mmCIF file of C-alpha atoms and ligand atoms in Angstrom:
data_model
loop_
_atom_site.group_PDB
_atom_site.id
_atom_site.type_symbol
_atom_site.label_atom_id
_atom_site.label_comp_id
_atom_site.label_asym_id
_atom_site.label_seq_id
_atom_site.Cartn_x
_atom_site.Cartn_y
_atom_site.Cartn_z
ATOM 1 C CA MET A 1 59.672 -0.672 -66.589
ATOM 2 C CA ALA A 2 56.073 0.203 -65.689
ATOM 3 C CA ASN A 3 54.392 -0.178 -69.134
ATOM 4 C CA ARG A 4 55.471 -3.686 -69.965
ATOM 5 C CA LYS A 5 56.152 -6.949 -68.213
ATOM 6 C CA VAL A 6 59.540 -7.027 -66.563
ATOM 7 C CA LYS A 7 61.823 -9.942 -67.345
ATOM 8 C CA ILE A 8 63.554 -11.534 -64.370
ATOM 9 C CA ALA A 9 66.177 -14.284 -64.255
ATOM 10 C CA THR A 10 67.410 -16.052 -61.131
ATOM 11 C CA THR A 11 70.128 -18.600 -60.535
ATOM 12 C CA SER A 12 71.843 -20.459 -57.724
ATOM 13 C CA LEU A 13 75.619 -20.813 -57.989
ATOM 14 C CA ALA A 14 77.465 -22.135 -54.903
ATOM 15 C CA GLY A 15 74.432 -21.771 -52.659
ATOM 16 C CA CYS A 16 71.885 -24.010 -50.949
ATOM 17 C CA PHE A 17 68.697 -22.699 -52.610
ATOM 18 C CA GLY A 18 67.679 -21.234 -49.246
ATOM 19 C CA CYS A 19 67.567 -17.751 -50.780
ATOM 20 C CA HIS A 20 65.292 -19.047 -53.539
ATOM 21 C CA MET A 21 63.069 -20.670 -50.903
ATOM 22 C CA SER A 22 62.876 -17.329 -49.102
ATOM 23 C CA PHE A 23 61.948 -15.688 -52.414
ATOM 24 C CA LEU A 24 59.069 -18.182 -52.750
ATOM 25 C CA ASP A 25 57.989 -17.192 -49.236
ATOM 26 C CA ILE A 26 56.588 -13.959 -50.671
ATOM 27 C CA ASP A 27 53.549 -16.261 -50.945
ATOM 28 C CA GLU A 28 50.475 -14.632 -52.479
ATOM 29 C CA ARG A 29 52.620 -11.751 -53.724
ATOM 30 C CA LEU A 30 53.911 -14.264 -56.287
ATOM 31 C CA LEU A 31 50.549 -13.762 -58.012
ATOM 32 C CA ASP A 32 51.133 -9.996 -58.115
ATOM 33 C CA LEU A 33 54.609 -10.672 -59.457
ATOM 34 C CA ALA A 34 53.266 -12.998 -62.158
ATOM 35 C CA GLY A 35 51.049 -10.127 -63.333
ATOM 36 C CA ILE A 36 53.945 -7.747 -63.865
ATOM 37 C CA ALA A 37 56.925 -10.000 -64.568
ATOM 38 C CA ASP A 38 57.978 -13.006 -66.627
ATOM 39 C CA PHE A 39 60.704 -15.393 -65.557
ATOM 40 C CA ASP A 40 63.574 -16.132 -67.893
ATOM 41 C CA ARG A 41 66.311 -18.555 -66.727
ATOM 42 C CA SER A 42 65.340 -19.652 -63.235
ATOM 43 C CA PRO A 43 64.619 -22.786 -61.215
ATOM 44 C CA LEU A 44 61.050 -21.409 -61.263
ATOM 45 C CA SER A 45 60.840 -21.644 -65.069
ATOM 46 C CA ASP A 46 63.427 -24.377 -65.741
ATOM 47 C CA ILE A 47 64.797 -22.302 -68.660
ATOM 48 C CA LYS A 48 68.492 -23.217 -68.897
ATOM 49 C CA SER A 49 70.118 -20.116 -70.405
ATOM 50 C CA CYS A 50 69.653 -16.452 -69.635
ATOM 51 C CA GLY A 51 68.223 -14.206 -72.362
ATOM 52 C CA THR A 52 67.981 -10.422 -72.231
ATOM 53 C CA CYS A 53 66.494 -9.483 -68.849
ATOM 54 C CA ASP A 54 65.755 -6.418 -66.773
ATOM 55 C CA ILE A 55 66.764 -7.949 -63.459
ATOM 56 C CA GLY A 56 69.072 -10.867 -62.660
ATOM 57 C CA ILE A 57 69.090 -12.299 -59.148
ATOM 58 C CA VAL A 58 72.087 -14.404 -58.148
ATOM 59 C CA GLU A 59 72.245 -16.666 -55.104
ATOM 60 C CA GLY A 60 75.526 -18.296 -54.096
ATOM 61 C CA GLY A 61 79.192 -17.581 -54.612
ATOM 62 C CA VAL A 62 81.509 -18.757 -57.357
ATOM 63 C CA CYS A 63 83.213 -22.105 -56.726
ATOM 64 C CA ASN A 64 83.707 -23.654 -60.168
ATOM 65 C CA SER A 65 84.081 -22.942 -63.883
ATOM 66 C CA GLU A 66 80.353 -23.411 -64.533
ATOM 67 C CA ASN A 67 79.530 -20.753 -61.914
ATOM 68 C CA VAL A 68 81.863 -18.301 -63.704
ATOM 69 C CA LYS A 69 80.182 -19.003 -67.053
ATOM 70 C CA VAL A 70 76.646 -18.612 -65.697
ATOM 71 C CA LEU A 71 77.509 -15.473 -63.754
ATOM 72 C CA ARG A 72 79.112 -13.806 -66.782
ATOM 73 C CA GLU A 73 76.037 -14.729 -68.844
ATOM 74 C CA PHE A 74 73.819 -13.063 -66.227
ATOM 75 C CA ARG A 75 75.978 -9.918 -66.148
ATOM 76 C CA LYS A 76 75.988 -9.684 -69.933
ATOM 77 C CA ASN A 77 72.223 -10.120 -70.290
ATOM 78 C CA CYS A 78 70.726 -8.478 -67.189
ATOM 79 C CA GLY A 79 70.346 -4.721 -66.932
ATOM 80 C CA ILE A 80 70.411 -4.878 -63.142
ATOM 81 C CA LEU A 81 72.313 -7.590 -61.279
ATOM 82 C CA VAL A 82 71.357 -8.331 -57.673
ATOM 83 C CA ALA A 83 73.444 -10.447 -55.267
ATOM 84 C CA ILE A 84 71.066 -12.152 -52.867
ATOM 85 C CA GLY A 85 72.290 -13.624 -49.577
ATOM 86 C CA ALA A 86 75.556 -14.079 -47.730
ATOM 87 C CA CYS A 87 77.001 -16.650 -50.152
ATOM 88 C CA ALA A 88 76.707 -14.327 -53.155
ATOM 89 C CA ILE A 89 77.912 -11.321 -51.163
ATOM 90 C CA ASN A 90 80.905 -12.801 -49.316
ATOM 91 C CA GLY A 91 81.114 -16.502 -50.235
ATOM 92 C CA GLY A 92 79.153 -17.623 -47.152
ATOM 93 C CA ILE A 93 79.340 -21.217 -45.914
ATOM 94 C CA PRO A 94 80.969 -22.655 -49.081
ATOM 95 C CA ALA A 95 83.849 -20.190 -48.630
ATOM 96 C CA LEU A 96 84.777 -21.897 -45.339
ATOM 97 C CA ARG A 97 86.842 -24.204 -47.531
ATOM 98 C CA ASN A 98 89.054 -21.244 -48.471
ATOM 99 C CA ARG A 99 91.126 -21.813 -45.304
ATOM 100 C CA TYR A 100 92.196 -25.213 -46.555
ATOM 101 C CA ASP A 101 94.161 -26.517 -49.484
ATOM 102 C CA LEU A 102 91.773 -27.676 -52.242
ATOM 103 C CA GLY A 103 93.667 -30.978 -52.583
ATOM 104 C CA ASP A 104 93.198 -31.646 -48.857
ATOM 105 C CA CYS A 105 89.453 -30.925 -49.173
ATOM 106 C CA LEU A 106 89.114 -33.372 -52.079
ATOM 107 C CA GLU A 107 91.104 -36.009 -50.226
ATOM 108 C CA GLU A 108 88.949 -35.677 -47.126
ATOM 109 C CA ALA A 109 85.702 -35.719 -49.121
ATOM 110 C CA PHE A 110 86.475 -38.527 -51.544
ATOM 111 C CA ILE A 111 89.406 -40.589 -50.236
ATOM 112 C CA THR A 112 89.896 -40.631 -46.470
ATOM 113 C CA GLY A 113 86.684 -39.149 -45.065
ATOM 114 C CA MET A 114 84.146 -41.021 -42.975
ATOM 115 C CA GLY A 115 81.765 -43.226 -44.957
ATOM 116 C CA VAL A 116 83.797 -43.248 -48.187
ATOM 117 C CA THR A 117 83.310 -46.667 -49.795
ATOM 118 C CA ASP A 118 84.814 -46.102 -53.267
ATOM 119 C CA PRO A 119 87.850 -43.884 -52.673
ATOM 120 C CA ARG A 120 88.552 -41.838 -55.793
ATOM 121 C CA VAL A 121 88.277 -38.169 -56.709
ATOM 122 C CA PRO A 122 85.605 -37.770 -59.438
ATOM 123 C CA GLY A 123 87.354 -36.997 -62.728
ATOM 124 C CA ASP A 124 84.579 -37.017 -65.320
ATOM 125 C CA PRO A 125 85.465 -34.320 -67.905
ATOM 126 C CA GLU A 126 81.801 -33.214 -67.839
ATOM 127 C CA LEU A 127 82.202 -32.032 -64.254
ATOM 128 C CA PRO A 128 82.957 -28.318 -63.895
ATOM 129 C CA LEU A 129 86.492 -27.567 -62.760
ATOM 130 C CA LEU A 130 86.672 -26.505 -59.112
ATOM 131 C CA LEU A 131 88.290 -23.134 -58.430
ATOM 132 C CA ASP A 132 91.044 -22.994 -55.856
ATOM 133 C CA LYS A 133 88.904 -20.629 -53.726
ATOM 134 C CA VAL A 134 85.219 -19.731 -53.456
ATOM 135 C CA HIS A 135 84.630 -16.119 -54.529
ATOM 136 C CA PRO A 136 81.856 -13.623 -53.802
ATOM 137 C CA ILE A 137 80.233 -12.686 -57.086
ATOM 138 C CA HIS A 138 81.487 -9.087 -56.994
ATOM 139 C CA GLU A 139 85.016 -10.442 -57.465
ATOM 140 C CA VAL A 140 83.975 -11.808 -60.868
ATOM 141 C CA VAL A 141 81.438 -9.297 -62.251
ATOM 142 C CA ARG A 142 80.038 -5.884 -61.385
ATOM 143 C CA VAL A 143 77.091 -6.094 -58.987
ATOM 144 C CA ASP A 144 74.437 -3.378 -58.797
ATOM 145 C CA TYR A 145 72.635 -4.272 -55.554
ATOM 146 C CA SER A 146 73.160 -6.676 -52.651
ATOM 147 C CA ILE A 147 70.498 -8.067 -50.318
ATOM 148 C CA PRO A 148 72.164 -9.325 -47.112
ATOM 149 C CA GLY A 149 70.988 -12.229 -44.966
ATOM 150 C CA CYS A 150 71.215 -16.000 -44.806
ATOM 151 C CA PRO A 151 68.692 -15.954 -46.238
ATOM 152 C CA PRO A 152 67.174 -12.462 -46.552
ATOM 153 C CA SER A 153 63.539 -12.480 -45.487
ATOM 154 C CA ALA A 154 60.756 -12.695 -48.046
ATOM 155 C CA ASP A 155 59.697 -9.142 -47.098
ATOM 156 C CA THR A 156 63.215 -7.864 -47.728
ATOM 157 C CA ILE A 157 63.414 -9.564 -51.118
ATOM 158 C CA TRP A 158 59.968 -8.302 -52.096
ATOM 159 C CA THR A 159 60.787 -4.731 -51.064
ATOM 160 C CA VAL A 160 63.936 -4.616 -53.177
ATOM 161 C CA LEU A 161 62.342 -6.351 -56.130
ATOM 162 C CA SER A 162 59.216 -4.212 -56.209
ATOM 163 C CA ASP A 163 61.302 -1.025 -55.906
ATOM 164 C CA LEU A 164 63.467 -2.117 -58.836
ATOM 165 C CA ILE A 165 60.444 -3.115 -60.940
ATOM 166 C CA GLU A 166 58.941 0.325 -60.348
ATOM 167 C CA GLY A 167 62.222 1.914 -61.389
ATOM 168 C CA ASN A 168 63.001 3.207 -57.909
ATOM 169 C CA GLU A 169 66.189 3.034 -55.894
ATOM 170 C CA PRO A 170 65.568 0.272 -53.306
ATOM 171 C CA VAL A 171 65.171 1.529 -49.754
ATOM 172 C CA LEU A 172 65.180 -0.971 -46.896
ATOM 173 C CA ALA A 173 63.792 -0.125 -43.480
ATOM 174 C CA TYR A 174 66.185 -0.946 -40.623
ATOM 175 C CA GLU A 175 64.197 -4.007 -39.545
ATOM 176 C CA LEU A 176 64.483 -5.528 -43.027
ATOM 177 C CA ILE A 177 68.293 -5.490 -42.980
ATOM 178 C CA ARG A 178 69.873 -8.507 -41.318
ATOM 179 C CA TYR A 179 73.119 -10.362 -41.722
ATOM 180 C CA ASP A 180 72.278 -13.776 -40.220
HETATM 181 S S1 LIG B 201 72.955 -17.128 -48.084
HETATM 182 FE FE1 LIG B 201 72.279 -18.762 -46.703
HETATM 183 S S2 LIG B 201 70.257 -19.338 -47.485
HETATM 184 FE FE2 LIG B 201 71.295 -18.171 -49.125
HETATM 185 S S3 LIG B 201 72.311 -19.726 -50.403
HETATM 186 FE FE3 LIG B 201 73.810 -19.067 -48.861
HETATM 187 S S4 LIG B 201 73.582 -20.547 -47.153
HETATM 188 FE FE4 LIG B 201 71.763 -20.740 -48.448
#
C-alpha cells in the first residue's frame, strides 16, 4: 500500500463511539494519517456508504438489522477488516441484554421503566429490527484483526493501523494490549 494513498472506512455499530474517540486521540498523528490515507465511509468524513477500501475498522457489536447490513457492506468492500474494542470483539456492554428476554427489555425500557411518560414500544417501520441477541462481529462476518480494550488506547490503534498501512503484520508490545 506504500505507493498510493490508503483508503480507510470506519463505522460504529452497537457501540458508544468511545473507540472512535480513542482513535481521534492519536492527535497530531492524524496529520500524518491524512498524508497517507483517505477516509471513505466514516463519522470523520460523513460518507454514508462504504466503497472499495483497503482497511475497514468496525466499532461495536451487532444488535439490529441495520448493523448486519452495514457490517456485510464493510466485509464485502474492505480488504482488511479490523474489530476495534470489546463491543466488536465480544458484544461488550450492549450484550449484557443477552441474559434477558428481548420482550422484557423493551417492556422495561418503553412501558414500565422509570421516567416513561408515553408508554409504547416504538414501531416505526423505518426503525431497524432489533435482533434477539447482540452478537460480536465475528459471528456475522470474517474478521482479520482484533484490537482489544474498552477502548483500546490511541497508541494501540495507531500501532496496528500504521503496521497495516505499511503492509506489515501488526505487532503489539505487551503494554499496548489491555482488555479493560
Ligand atoms: S469497546 Fe468500550 S469504548 Fe468501544 S464502543 Fe464498546 S463500550 Fe464504547
